Amino acid sequence: MAGSRLTVVLLVWVAVVLSLSAVVPQAPPHIEDPLVRSQWLANVPANARPVVERLQVFGVFNLLDSAWLRLPLALLLAHAMVMLAHLSPAIWRRMGWSSRRPPGDSTADSPVDLPGKSLRLDRAWPGPVEHVGRQVINRLEKAGYRVLLRQDREGFVAWRWRWGWLGLAGVYLGLGLASAGLILTGWLGQVREIILEPGNPAPLSAPDAPSLVLDEVTGVGRDPIHPTTGLASMRLLTGVGESRRLVFPLHHSRLLRGTWLTLVDLRPVAEVTAVDTKTGEHALLRPFAARTSSQERVRLPLAEDPEARFVGIPAQNVTLRVDYQPDAERPATPAFSLSLFQGSETLPSQSALLVSGDEVTLGEMRYLVVFDYDAILRGHSTLWWVMVAVGWGVTALSFSLLAVITPVYVRGQVTAEGEAKAKGCRVTLTVEALGDEQRLRRLRQELRACLENRA
């Protein structure tokens, strides 16, 4: 569990699962509800439904809430804790806080498995040990190192950018916090889907919480059914006669009254109204798919179950089907085909084409169809995401710190050699450093220059 290679493997595993969740269509929330599941499967091509149903039990269409993501996150959390426990004593020594060790304690010189590079330099010098030691220490200090003699007087330790070693601990601390936050968010977090329609307030979280009201939605893209970008303008009702205007770009998030809101989708709809040509009164319409009462205005989803595009008019004993018809000459202009079914007939008795915002008369009713969007938001009413944000922030700052500086820790030893000990000695430097190959190459050249035998 203690190895930097395992860190890379687990991060790649998490990244692959997250990437697949963005490529493979994911099931909507509450897929365990039979109605939600049937509506979701209705959008799947008929020849692919058997394969989809077999793969669904393996969590392929619910990757963000399955063992495929939770397992690597749990392993990453355990790995981060093991790495912190393994590296903390070594980082403590690399920071120079254990350099004043008591005589006989050799822990500061024990090899430690730290990510990074270790190198050893030695050079024979003429002259007595004390004189050579002073020369080496002076050269290291001129190069920017802080040098401290050990209590046993057998050598010295030196370091530069010693606070950079904390970046190594920060990487694993941040990964541990982010992993724990993601796990707790998946297990304990409350995720709520909020569908906003213009003029219909929806509570932000609990029923007694402030409500959101959608004002306007703008979708941008060559295909209006699948907008690539978009903007939703809404209001938060904060009190009687008081509101706060909010603007959400598509796929953007923000914190609002303790709830982390994300605009996850713009759902294209056809807003239908019907007016009796004889009386001029609005007729009551009743959608087939939604469990709602009859109303004067209905919004039919265009990119979901085809059954959701049927609407009944009980007063006339007719059924209206609305289909989206992209215009080949004007692909950005929404157009529709309307089919009218009398009683229990399976074939339409009348049909017509119209552009969004136009009216058409079929039978005794005049129909108005307008293309619009519903805003679908996802609200996380838990604060575990704060741990995730802090974790990724600490990880990013730690990586940035290690990318800018190269922390170096040096253990030096000057020993006499040969029979005439006063005439010669050997200088040995054991170096631990973090950095890329280019910076480590410059570090090696710099330390070799400090060991050159020159006056």
Tab-separated table of C-alpha atoms in Angstrom:
chain	number	residue	atom	x	y	z
A	1	MET	CA	0.000	0.000	0.000
A	2	ALA	CA	3.013	2.314	0.364
A	3	GLY	CA	4.250	3.181	-3.090
A	4	SER	CA	3.872	6.051	-5.525
A	5	ARG	CA	3.082	3.658	-8.392
A	6	LEU	CA	-0.082	2.542	-6.625
A	7	THR	CA	-1.078	6.210	-6.331
A	8	VAL	CA	-0.876	6.590	-10.114
A	9	VAL	CA	-2.796	3.342	-10.718
A	10	LEU	CA	-5.656	4.370	-8.422
A	11	LEU	CA	-5.845	7.889	-9.883
A	12	VAL	CA	-5.957	6.452	-13.410
A	13	TRP	CA	-8.706	4.056	-12.300
A	14	VAL	CA	-10.806	6.922	-10.911
A	15	ALA	CA	-10.149	9.044	-14.016
A	16	VAL	CA	-11.211	6.210	-16.345
A	17	VAL	CA	-14.482	5.678	-14.437
A	18	LEU	CA	-15.249	9.411	-14.476
A	19	SER	CA	-14.460	9.601	-18.196
A	20	LEU	CA	-16.711	6.634	-18.962
A	21	SER	CA	-19.528	8.236	-16.963
A	22	ALA	CA	-19.298	11.217	-19.324
A	23	VAL	CA	-19.340	8.996	-22.434
A	24	VAL	CA	-21.759	6.204	-21.477
A	25	PRO	CA	-25.332	7.520	-21.011
A	26	GLN	CA	-26.125	7.372	-17.314
A	27	ALA	CA	-29.473	6.449	-15.835
A	28	PRO	CA	-31.502	9.249	-14.199
A	29	PRO	CA	-31.878	9.480	-10.410
A	30	HIS	CA	-34.368	7.116	-8.734
A	31	ILE	CA	-33.960	4.535	-11.496
A	32	GLU	CA	-35.279	1.946	-9.034
A	33	ASP	CA	-38.731	3.481	-9.522
A	34	PRO	CA	-40.509	1.304	-12.146
A	35	LEU	CA	-42.014	4.357	-13.852
A	36	VAL	CA	-38.649	6.145	-14.107
A	37	ARG	CA	-36.995	2.958	-15.338
A	38	SER	CA	-39.623	2.326	-18.012
A	39	GLN	CA	-39.392	5.924	-19.256
A	40	TRP	CA	-35.612	5.675	-19.409
A	41	LEU	CA	-35.685	2.369	-21.325
A	42	ALA	CA	-38.191	3.862	-23.752
A	43	ASN	CA	-35.447	6.188	-25.001
A	44	VAL	CA	-33.131	3.247	-25.692
A	45	PRO	CA	-33.311	1.743	-29.206
A	46	ALA	CA	-35.423	-1.408	-29.170
A	47	ASN	CA	-32.648	-3.657	-30.495
A	48	ALA	CA	-30.290	-2.476	-27.725
A	49	ARG	CA	-32.657	-2.839	-24.759
A	50	PRO	CA	-31.779	-6.490	-23.957
A	51	VAL	CA	-28.071	-5.613	-23.779
A	52	VAL	CA	-28.771	-2.507	-21.707
A	53	GLU	CA	-30.878	-4.467	-19.209
A	54	ARG	CA	-28.111	-7.070	-18.812
A	55	LEU	CA	-25.422	-4.444	-18.315
A	56	GLN	CA	-27.502	-2.397	-15.892
A	57	VAL	CA	-27.005	-4.922	-13.063
A	58	PHE	CA	-23.234	-4.332	-13.309
A	59	GLY	CA	-23.639	-0.603	-12.642
A	60	VAL	CA	-22.423	0.468	-16.084
A	61	PHE	CA	-25.196	3.066	-16.341
A	62	ASN	CA	-24.775	4.283	-12.765
A	63	LEU	CA	-20.999	4.580	-12.541
A	64	LEU	CA	-20.900	7.544	-10.159
A	65	ASP	CA	-22.874	5.631	-7.544
A	66	SER	CA	-21.453	2.140	-8.048
A	67	ALA	CA	-18.598	-0.013	-6.790
A	68	TRP	CA	-16.629	0.842	-9.933
A	69	LEU	CA	-15.973	4.267	-8.412
A	70	ARG	CA	-16.367	3.593	-4.691
A	71	LEU	CA	-13.822	0.767	-4.638
A	72	PRO	CA	-10.900	2.808	-6.069
A	73	LEU	CA	-11.909	5.731	-3.857
A	74	ALA	CA	-11.828	3.501	-0.761
A	75	LEU	CA	-8.454	2.074	-1.824
A	76	LEU	CA	-7.154	5.587	-2.531
A	77	LEU	CA	-8.253	6.719	0.939
A	78	ALA	CA	-6.525	3.755	2.617
A	79	HIS	CA	-3.450	4.238	0.428
A	80	ALA	CA	-3.237	7.938	1.288
A	81	MET	CA	-3.408	7.171	5.031
A	82	VAL	CA	-0.699	4.503	4.722
A	83	MET	CA	1.522	6.834	2.705
A	84	LEU	CA	1.107	9.639	5.233
A	85	ALA	CA	2.032	7.302	8.088
A	86	HIS	CA	4.980	5.972	6.093
A	87	LEU	CA	6.319	9.324	4.908
A	88	SER	CA	5.708	11.513	7.951
A	89	PRO	CA	8.814	10.428	9.945
A	90	ALA	CA	11.033	10.795	6.884
A	91	ILE	CA	9.569	14.209	6.015
A	92	TRP	CA	10.070	15.254	9.645
A	93	ARG	CA	13.755	14.454	9.315
A	94	ARG	CA	14.018	16.075	5.879
A	95	MET	CA	12.614	19.241	7.413
A	96	GLY	CA	15.664	19.286	9.697
A	97	TRP	CA	13.686	18.956	12.937
A	98	SER	CA	15.471	15.788	14.049
A	99	SER	CA	18.984	16.864	13.125
A	100	ARG	CA	19.915	17.531	16.743
A	101	ARG	CA	19.685	13.859	17.626
A	102	PRO	CA	21.286	12.501	20.764
A	103	PRO	CA	24.632	10.645	20.509
A	104	GLY	CA	24.188	7.027	19.451
A	105	ASP	CA	20.881	7.608	17.601
A	106	SER	CA	21.321	6.646	13.960
A	107	THR	CA	17.750	7.051	12.747
A	108	ALA	CA	18.550	10.231	10.850
A	109	ASP	CA	20.989	8.286	8.662
A	110	SER	CA	18.699	5.328	7.999
A	111	PRO	CA	17.527	4.954	4.406
A	112	VAL	CA	13.918	5.897	3.803
A	113	ASP	CA	11.736	5.048	0.805
A	114	LEU	CA	10.685	8.506	-0.362
A	115	PRO	CA	9.404	9.459	-3.809
A	116	GLY	CA	12.105	11.373	-5.615
A	117	LYS	CA	15.780	10.823	-6.289
A	118	SER	CA	18.668	9.832	-4.068
A	119	LEU	CA	22.252	10.368	-5.068
A	120	ARG	CA	25.630	9.987	-3.436
A	121	LEU	CA	28.717	12.129	-4.109
A	122	ASP	CA	32.189	11.706	-2.626
A	123	ARG	CA	35.533	13.307	-3.247
A	124	ALA	CA	39.022	12.935	-1.775
A	125	TRP	CA	40.433	16.159	-0.332
A	126	PRO	CA	43.926	16.919	0.980
A	127	GLY	CA	44.164	18.534	4.360
A	128	PRO	CA	42.903	17.916	7.886
A	129	VAL	CA	39.271	16.947	8.553
A	130	GLU	CA	38.287	20.136	10.376
A	131	HIS	CA	39.701	22.406	7.667
A	132	VAL	CA	38.035	20.475	4.837
A	133	GLY	CA	34.722	20.341	6.718
A	134	ARG	CA	34.689	24.117	7.143
A	135	GLN	CA	35.397	24.634	3.442
A	136	VAL	CA	32.554	22.337	2.333
A	137	ILE	CA	30.117	23.964	4.765
A	138	ASN	CA	31.039	27.459	3.578
A	139	ARG	CA	30.477	26.480	-0.053
A	140	LEU	CA	27.079	24.931	0.729
A	141	GLU	CA	26.012	28.053	2.620
A	142	LYS	CA	27.020	30.229	-0.334
A	143	ALA	CA	24.880	27.981	-2.557
A	144	GLY	CA	21.834	28.738	-0.378
A	145	TYR	CA	21.871	25.771	1.975
A	146	ARG	CA	21.310	25.953	5.688
A	147	VAL	CA	23.905	23.782	7.428
A	148	LEU	CA	23.743	22.338	10.922
A	149	LEU	CA	26.468	20.347	12.644
A	150	ARG	CA	25.350	17.195	14.387
A	151	GLN	CA	25.890	16.814	18.094
A	152	ASP	CA	28.257	13.894	17.659
A	153	ARG	CA	30.525	16.157	15.510
A	154	GLU	CA	30.890	13.341	12.956
A	155	GLY	CA	29.224	15.236	10.143
A	156	PHE	CA	26.548	17.758	9.221
A	157	VAL	CA	23.142	18.037	7.609
A	158	ALA	CA	22.081	20.696	5.105
A	159	TRP	CA	18.811	21.556	3.469
A	160	ARG	CA	17.305	23.983	0.993
A	161	TRP	CA	13.633	24.716	0.372
A	162	ARG	CA	12.890	22.392	3.255
A	163	TRP	CA	9.236	23.497	3.402
A	164	GLY	CA	8.808	21.920	0.002
A	165	TRP	CA	8.819	18.491	1.618
A	166	LEU	CA	5.412	19.379	3.070
A	167	GLY	CA	4.116	19.415	-0.508
A	168	LEU	CA	4.701	15.659	-0.637
A	169	ALA	CA	2.589	15.157	2.473
A	170	GLY	CA	0.014	17.636	1.125
A	171	VAL	CA	-0.518	15.548	-2.009
A	172	TYR	CA	-1.573	12.494	-0.011
A	173	LEU	CA	-3.462	14.545	2.563
A	174	GLY	CA	-5.471	16.187	-0.227
A	175	LEU	CA	-6.131	12.871	-1.990
A	176	GLY	CA	-7.300	11.360	1.295
A	177	LEU	CA	-9.680	14.240	1.998
A	178	ALA	CA	-11.076	14.221	-1.540
A	179	SER	CA	-11.585	10.450	-1.500
A	180	ALA	CA	-13.273	10.513	1.910
A	181	GLY	CA	-15.514	13.381	0.827
A	182	LEU	CA	-16.572	11.620	-2.378
A	183	ILE	CA	-17.317	8.400	-0.509
A	184	LEU	CA	-19.353	10.168	2.162
A	185	THR	CA	-21.163	12.234	-0.451
A	186	GLY	CA	-22.190	9.073	-2.300
A	187	TRP	CA	-23.327	7.247	0.845
A	188	LEU	CA	-24.705	10.033	3.024
A	189	GLY	CA	-25.334	12.872	0.604
A	190	GLN	CA	-28.860	13.772	-0.421
A	191	VAL	CA	-29.173	14.455	-4.133
A	192	ARG	CA	-32.358	16.027	-5.409
A	193	GLU	CA	-33.393	16.712	-8.978
A	194	ILE	CA	-35.231	19.989	-9.485
A	195	ILE	CA	-37.175	20.536	-12.716
A	196	LEU	CA	-37.964	24.198	-13.252
A	197	GLU	CA	-40.725	25.404	-15.549
A	198	PRO	CA	-41.415	29.103	-16.210
A	199	GLY	CA	-43.806	30.487	-13.633
A	200	ASN	CA	-43.951	27.325	-11.472
A	201	PRO	CA	-41.991	27.727	-8.212
A	202	ALA	CA	-40.069	24.679	-6.991
A	203	PRO	CA	-38.635	24.395	-3.445
A	204	LEU	CA	-34.860	24.544	-3.225
A	205	SER	CA	-34.543	21.646	-0.763
A	206	ALA	CA	-37.201	20.948	1.872
A	207	PRO	CA	-40.843	21.850	1.140
A	208	ASP	CA	-40.632	24.839	3.492
A	209	ALA	CA	-37.363	26.106	1.948
A	210	PRO	CA	-37.164	29.119	-0.404
A	211	SER	CA	-38.397	28.408	-3.927
A	212	LEU	CA	-36.837	28.862	-7.346
A	213	VAL	CA	-38.752	30.311	-10.289
A	214	LEU	CA	-37.500	29.986	-13.850
A	215	ASP	CA	-37.717	33.177	-15.936
A	216	GLU	CA	-35.954	32.396	-19.206
A	217	VAL	CA	-33.797	29.705	-20.808
A	218	THR	CA	-31.503	30.182	-23.784
A	219	GLY	CA	-30.046	27.185	-25.613
A	220	VAL	CA	-27.290	27.495	-28.218
A	221	GLY	CA	-26.351	24.871	-30.814
A	222	ARG	CA	-27.021	23.639	-34.334
A	223	ASP	CA	-29.588	21.184	-32.994
A	224	PRO	CA	-32.090	22.827	-30.597
A	225	ILE	CA	-32.950	19.424	-29.130
A	226	HIS	CA	-29.351	18.986	-27.947
A	227	PRO	CA	-27.940	22.443	-27.084
A	228	THR	CA	-24.172	22.572	-26.632
A	229	THR	CA	-24.300	25.590	-24.346
A	230	GLY	CA	-27.039	27.468	-22.618
A	231	LEU	CA	-28.080	29.877	-19.921
A	232	ALA	CA	-30.921	29.721	-17.393
A	233	SER	CA	-32.151	32.881	-15.704
A	234	MET	CA	-34.163	32.334	-12.507
A	235	ARG	CA	-35.164	33.927	-9.236
A	236	LEU	CA	-34.861	32.740	-5.653
A	237	LEU	CA	-37.930	33.803	-3.665
A	238	THR	CA	-36.381	34.962	-0.395
A	239	GLY	CA	-39.507	36.465	1.175
A	240	VAL	CA	-42.850	38.064	0.498
A	241	GLY	CA	-42.301	40.265	-2.525
A	242	GLU	CA	-38.525	39.718	-2.320
A	243	SER	CA	-36.405	37.761	-4.761
A	244	ARG	CA	-32.809	37.314	-5.817
A	245	ARG	CA	-31.900	36.960	-9.486
A	246	LEU	CA	-29.644	34.058	-10.466
A	247	VAL	CA	-28.017	33.123	-13.762
A	248	PHE	CA	-26.753	29.576	-14.327
A	249	PRO	CA	-24.662	28.595	-17.370
A	250	LEU	CA	-25.136	24.991	-18.456
A	251	HIS	CA	-23.072	22.509	-16.386
A	252	HIS	CA	-22.026	25.213	-13.903
A	253	SER	CA	-22.506	25.020	-10.148
A	254	ARG	CA	-22.836	27.325	-7.180
A	255	LEU	CA	-23.634	27.226	-3.463
A	256	LEU	CA	-27.085	28.499	-2.559
A	257	ARG	CA	-28.542	28.392	0.953
A	258	GLY	CA	-26.468	25.349	1.940
A	259	THR	CA	-27.292	23.466	-1.286
A	260	TRP	CA	-24.767	22.889	-4.047
A	261	LEU	CA	-26.756	23.442	-7.255
A	262	THR	CA	-25.688	22.355	-10.733
A	263	LEU	CA	-27.528	23.076	-13.976
A	264	VAL	CA	-27.171	19.599	-15.478
A	265	ASP	CA	-29.445	19.817	-18.516
A	266	LEU	CA	-31.804	21.917	-20.616
A	267	ARG	CA	-34.786	19.709	-21.487
A	268	PRO	CA	-36.502	20.694	-24.766
A	269	VAL	CA	-40.278	20.831	-24.498
A	270	ALA	CA	-43.269	21.781	-26.624
A	271	GLU	CA	-45.670	24.059	-24.779
A	272	VAL	CA	-49.181	23.410	-26.058
A	273	THR	CA	-52.379	25.400	-25.554
A	274	ALA	CA	-55.760	24.838	-27.195
A	275	VAL	CA	-58.617	27.311	-27.725
A	276	ASP	CA	-62.153	26.394	-28.741
A	277	THR	CA	-62.835	28.157	-32.024
A	278	LYS	CA	-66.554	28.551	-31.162
A	279	THR	CA	-66.390	29.868	-27.603
A	280	GLY	CA	-62.864	31.278	-27.543
A	281	GLU	CA	-62.207	29.538	-24.216
A	282	HIS	CA	-59.087	27.573	-23.357
A	283	ALA	CA	-59.580	23.815	-23.309
A	284	LEU	CA	-58.206	21.589	-20.557
A	285	LEU	CA	-55.357	19.351	-21.678
A	286	ARG	CA	-54.139	16.185	-19.986
A	287	PRO	CA	-50.705	14.647	-20.745
A	288	PHE	CA	-50.527	10.853	-20.992
A	289	ALA	CA	-47.158	10.217	-19.321
A	290	ALA	CA	-47.195	12.620	-16.394
A	291	ARG	CA	-49.467	11.966	-13.416
A	292	THR	CA	-50.956	15.412	-13.399
A	293	SER	CA	-54.419	16.871	-13.532
A	294	SER	CA	-55.875	18.562	-16.576
A	295	GLN	CA	-54.619	22.080	-17.225
A	296	GLU	CA	-54.842	24.792	-19.832
A	297	ARG	CA	-51.145	24.670	-20.697
A	298	VAL	CA	-48.962	21.568	-20.885
A	299	ARG	CA	-45.262	21.130	-21.566
A	300	LEU	CA	-44.437	17.928	-23.442
A	301	PRO	CA	-40.831	16.621	-23.322
A	302	LEU	CA	-39.423	16.166	-26.825
A	303	ALA	CA	-36.317	14.088	-26.092
A	304	GLU	CA	-37.836	11.423	-23.840
A	305	ASP	CA	-40.468	8.672	-24.032
A	306	PRO	CA	-42.576	9.052	-27.206
A	307	GLU	CA	-45.649	8.411	-25.061
A	308	ALA	CA	-44.927	11.712	-23.315
A	309	ARG	CA	-45.727	13.590	-26.539
A	310	PHE	CA	-49.422	12.640	-26.439
A	311	VAL	CA	-51.979	14.905	-24.831
A	312	GLY	CA	-55.669	14.260	-24.430
A	313	ILE	CA	-58.521	16.780	-24.737
A	314	PRO	CA	-61.340	15.172	-22.724
A	315	ALA	CA	-63.958	17.772	-23.745
A	316	GLN	CA	-63.490	16.886	-27.421
A	317	ASN	CA	-62.678	13.165	-26.981
A	318	VAL	CA	-59.568	13.621	-29.099
A	319	THR	CA	-55.879	12.978	-28.642
A	320	LEU	CA	-53.119	15.203	-29.974
A	321	ARG	CA	-49.588	14.019	-30.732
A	322	VAL	CA	-46.778	16.570	-31.066
A	323	ASP	CA	-43.592	15.575	-32.903
A	324	TYR	CA	-40.498	17.658	-33.418
A	325	GLN	CA	-39.686	18.141	-37.099
A	326	PRO	CA	-36.289	19.714	-37.813
A	327	ASP	CA	-36.356	21.964	-40.844
A	328	ALA	CA	-33.662	20.947	-43.333
A	329	GLU	CA	-33.425	24.478	-44.721
A	330	ARG	CA	-33.510	26.175	-41.297
A	331	PRO	CA	-32.153	23.615	-38.806
A	332	ALA	CA	-32.051	26.147	-35.960
A	333	THR	CA	-35.780	26.951	-36.321
A	334	PRO	CA	-37.951	24.516	-34.311
A	335	ALA	CA	-40.921	23.112	-36.216
A	336	PHE	CA	-43.582	20.589	-35.284
A	337	SER	CA	-46.056	18.169	-36.799
A	338	LEU	CA	-49.430	17.790	-35.087
A	339	SER	CA	-51.537	14.665	-35.471
A	340	LEU	CA	-55.135	14.506	-34.254
A	341	PHE	CA	-56.739	11.173	-33.260
A	342	GLN	CA	-60.493	10.840	-32.804
A	343	GLY	CA	-61.660	8.645	-29.918
A	344	SER	CA	-59.803	5.303	-29.975
A	345	GLU	CA	-58.576	5.550	-33.561
A	346	THR	CA	-55.003	4.395	-34.199
A	347	LEU	CA	-54.515	6.505	-37.313
A	348	PRO	CA	-54.660	10.305	-37.252
A	349	SER	CA	-57.731	11.911	-38.766
A	350	GLN	CA	-55.971	15.226	-39.351
A	351	SER	CA	-52.387	16.479	-39.304
A	352	ALA	CA	-50.560	19.725	-39.861
A	353	LEU	CA	-47.095	21.289	-39.841
A	354	LEU	CA	-46.256	24.539	-38.058
A	355	VAL	CA	-43.286	26.538	-36.826
A	356	SER	CA	-42.790	27.315	-33.159
A	357	GLY	CA	-45.054	30.193	-32.119
A	358	ASP	CA	-47.572	29.684	-34.921
A	359	GLU	CA	-51.177	28.548	-34.573
A	360	VAL	CA	-53.046	25.879	-36.484
A	361	THR	CA	-56.721	24.820	-36.487
A	362	LEU	CA	-57.617	21.130	-36.382
A	363	GLY	CA	-61.265	20.256	-36.020
A	364	GLU	CA	-62.943	22.598	-33.557
A	365	MET	CA	-59.750	23.620	-31.742
A	366	ARG	CA	-57.015	26.127	-32.505
A	367	TYR	CA	-53.595	24.962	-31.232
A	368	LEU	CA	-50.550	27.019	-30.338
A	369	VAL	CA	-47.204	25.212	-29.978
A	370	VAL	CA	-44.106	26.976	-28.666
A	371	PHE	CA	-40.624	25.461	-28.392
A	372	ASP	CA	-39.015	26.032	-24.999
A	373	TYR	CA	-36.716	24.480	-22.405
A	374	ASP	CA	-37.115	23.273	-18.847
A	375	ALA	CA	-34.117	23.752	-16.583
A	376	ILE	CA	-33.013	20.608	-14.748
A	377	LEU	CA	-30.884	21.257	-11.688
A	378	ARG	CA	-29.260	18.799	-9.322
A	379	GLY	CA	-28.989	19.855	-5.703
A	380	HIS	CA	-26.585	18.333	-3.189
A	381	SER	CA	-27.876	19.251	0.245
A	382	THR	CA	-24.830	17.971	2.078
A	383	LEU	CA	-21.614	19.645	3.147
A	384	TRP	CA	-19.369	16.669	2.401
A	385	TRP	CA	-18.573	18.351	-0.908
A	386	VAL	CA	-16.623	20.916	1.138
A	387	MET	CA	-14.211	18.120	2.080
A	388	VAL	CA	-13.894	17.197	-1.603
A	389	ALA	CA	-13.192	20.795	-2.600
A	390	VAL	CA	-10.621	21.247	0.182
A	391	GLY	CA	-8.970	17.948	-0.721
A	392	TRP	CA	-8.570	18.772	-4.397
A	393	GLY	CA	-7.431	22.271	-3.477
A	394	VAL	CA	-4.721	20.963	-1.145
A	395	THR	CA	-3.628	18.449	-3.799
A	396	ALA	CA	-3.442	21.106	-6.518
A	397	LEU	CA	-1.482	23.518	-4.286
A	398	SER	CA	0.917	20.756	-3.255
A	399	PHE	CA	1.573	19.733	-6.855
A	400	SER	CA	2.106	23.386	-7.766
A	401	LEU	CA	4.577	23.804	-4.902
A	402	LEU	CA	6.569	20.752	-5.981
A	403	ALA	CA	6.512	21.924	-9.599
A	404	VAL	CA	8.088	25.269	-8.659
A	405	ILE	CA	10.728	24.346	-6.067
A	406	THR	CA	13.117	21.443	-5.484
A	407	PRO	CA	13.421	20.541	-1.791
A	408	VAL	CA	16.881	19.122	-1.020
A	409	TYR	CA	18.198	17.328	2.059
A	410	VAL	CA	21.930	16.580	2.375
A	411	ARG	CA	23.801	14.438	4.869
A	412	GLY	CA	27.525	15.183	4.860
A	413	GLN	CA	30.393	13.193	6.279
A	414	VAL	CA	34.078	14.158	6.369
A	415	THR	CA	36.387	11.283	7.373
A	416	ALA	CA	40.138	10.933	7.460
A	417	GLU	CA	41.648	8.237	5.269
A	418	GLY	CA	45.067	6.685	4.791
A	419	GLU	CA	47.847	6.239	7.334
A	420	ALA	CA	48.750	9.904	7.419
A	421	LYS	CA	45.339	11.105	8.506
A	422	ALA	CA	46.433	14.698	8.755
A	423	LYS	CA	47.257	14.826	5.050
A	424	GLY	CA	43.966	13.713	3.495
A	425	CYS	CA	40.301	12.967	3.993
A	426	ARG	CA	37.165	11.989	2.068
A	427	VAL	CA	33.983	14.058	1.790
A	428	THR	CA	30.717	12.141	1.253
A	429	LEU	CA	27.352	13.765	0.500
A	430	THR	CA	24.140	11.728	0.536
A	431	VAL	CA	21.380	13.730	-1.123
A	432	GLU	CA	17.590	13.338	-1.162
A	433	ALA	CA	15.655	15.619	-3.541
A	434	LEU	CA	12.306	15.993	-5.323
A	435	GLY	CA	12.098	17.310	-8.856
A	436	ASP	CA	12.258	16.477	-12.531
A	437	GLU	CA	15.343	15.135	-14.278
A	438	GLN	CA	16.484	18.535	-15.516
A	439	ARG	CA	16.429	20.125	-12.071
A	440	LEU	CA	18.103	17.090	-10.507
A	441	ARG	CA	20.834	17.278	-13.141
A	442	ARG	CA	21.501	20.920	-12.225
A	443	LEU	CA	21.509	19.955	-8.547
A	444	ARG	CA	24.145	17.274	-9.159
A	445	GLN	CA	26.355	19.754	-11.026
A	446	GLU	CA	25.943	22.309	-8.253
A	447	LEU	CA	26.966	19.885	-5.506
A	448	ARG	CA	29.893	18.606	-7.535
A	449	ALA	CA	31.101	22.198	-7.802
A	450	CYS	CA	30.929	22.474	-4.008
A	451	LEU	CA	33.223	19.429	-3.749
A	452	GLU	CA	35.846	20.651	-6.204
A	453	ASN	CA	39.294	20.869	-4.662
A	454	ARG	CA	40.102	24.520	-5.127
A	455	ALA	CA	41.420	27.235	-2.902
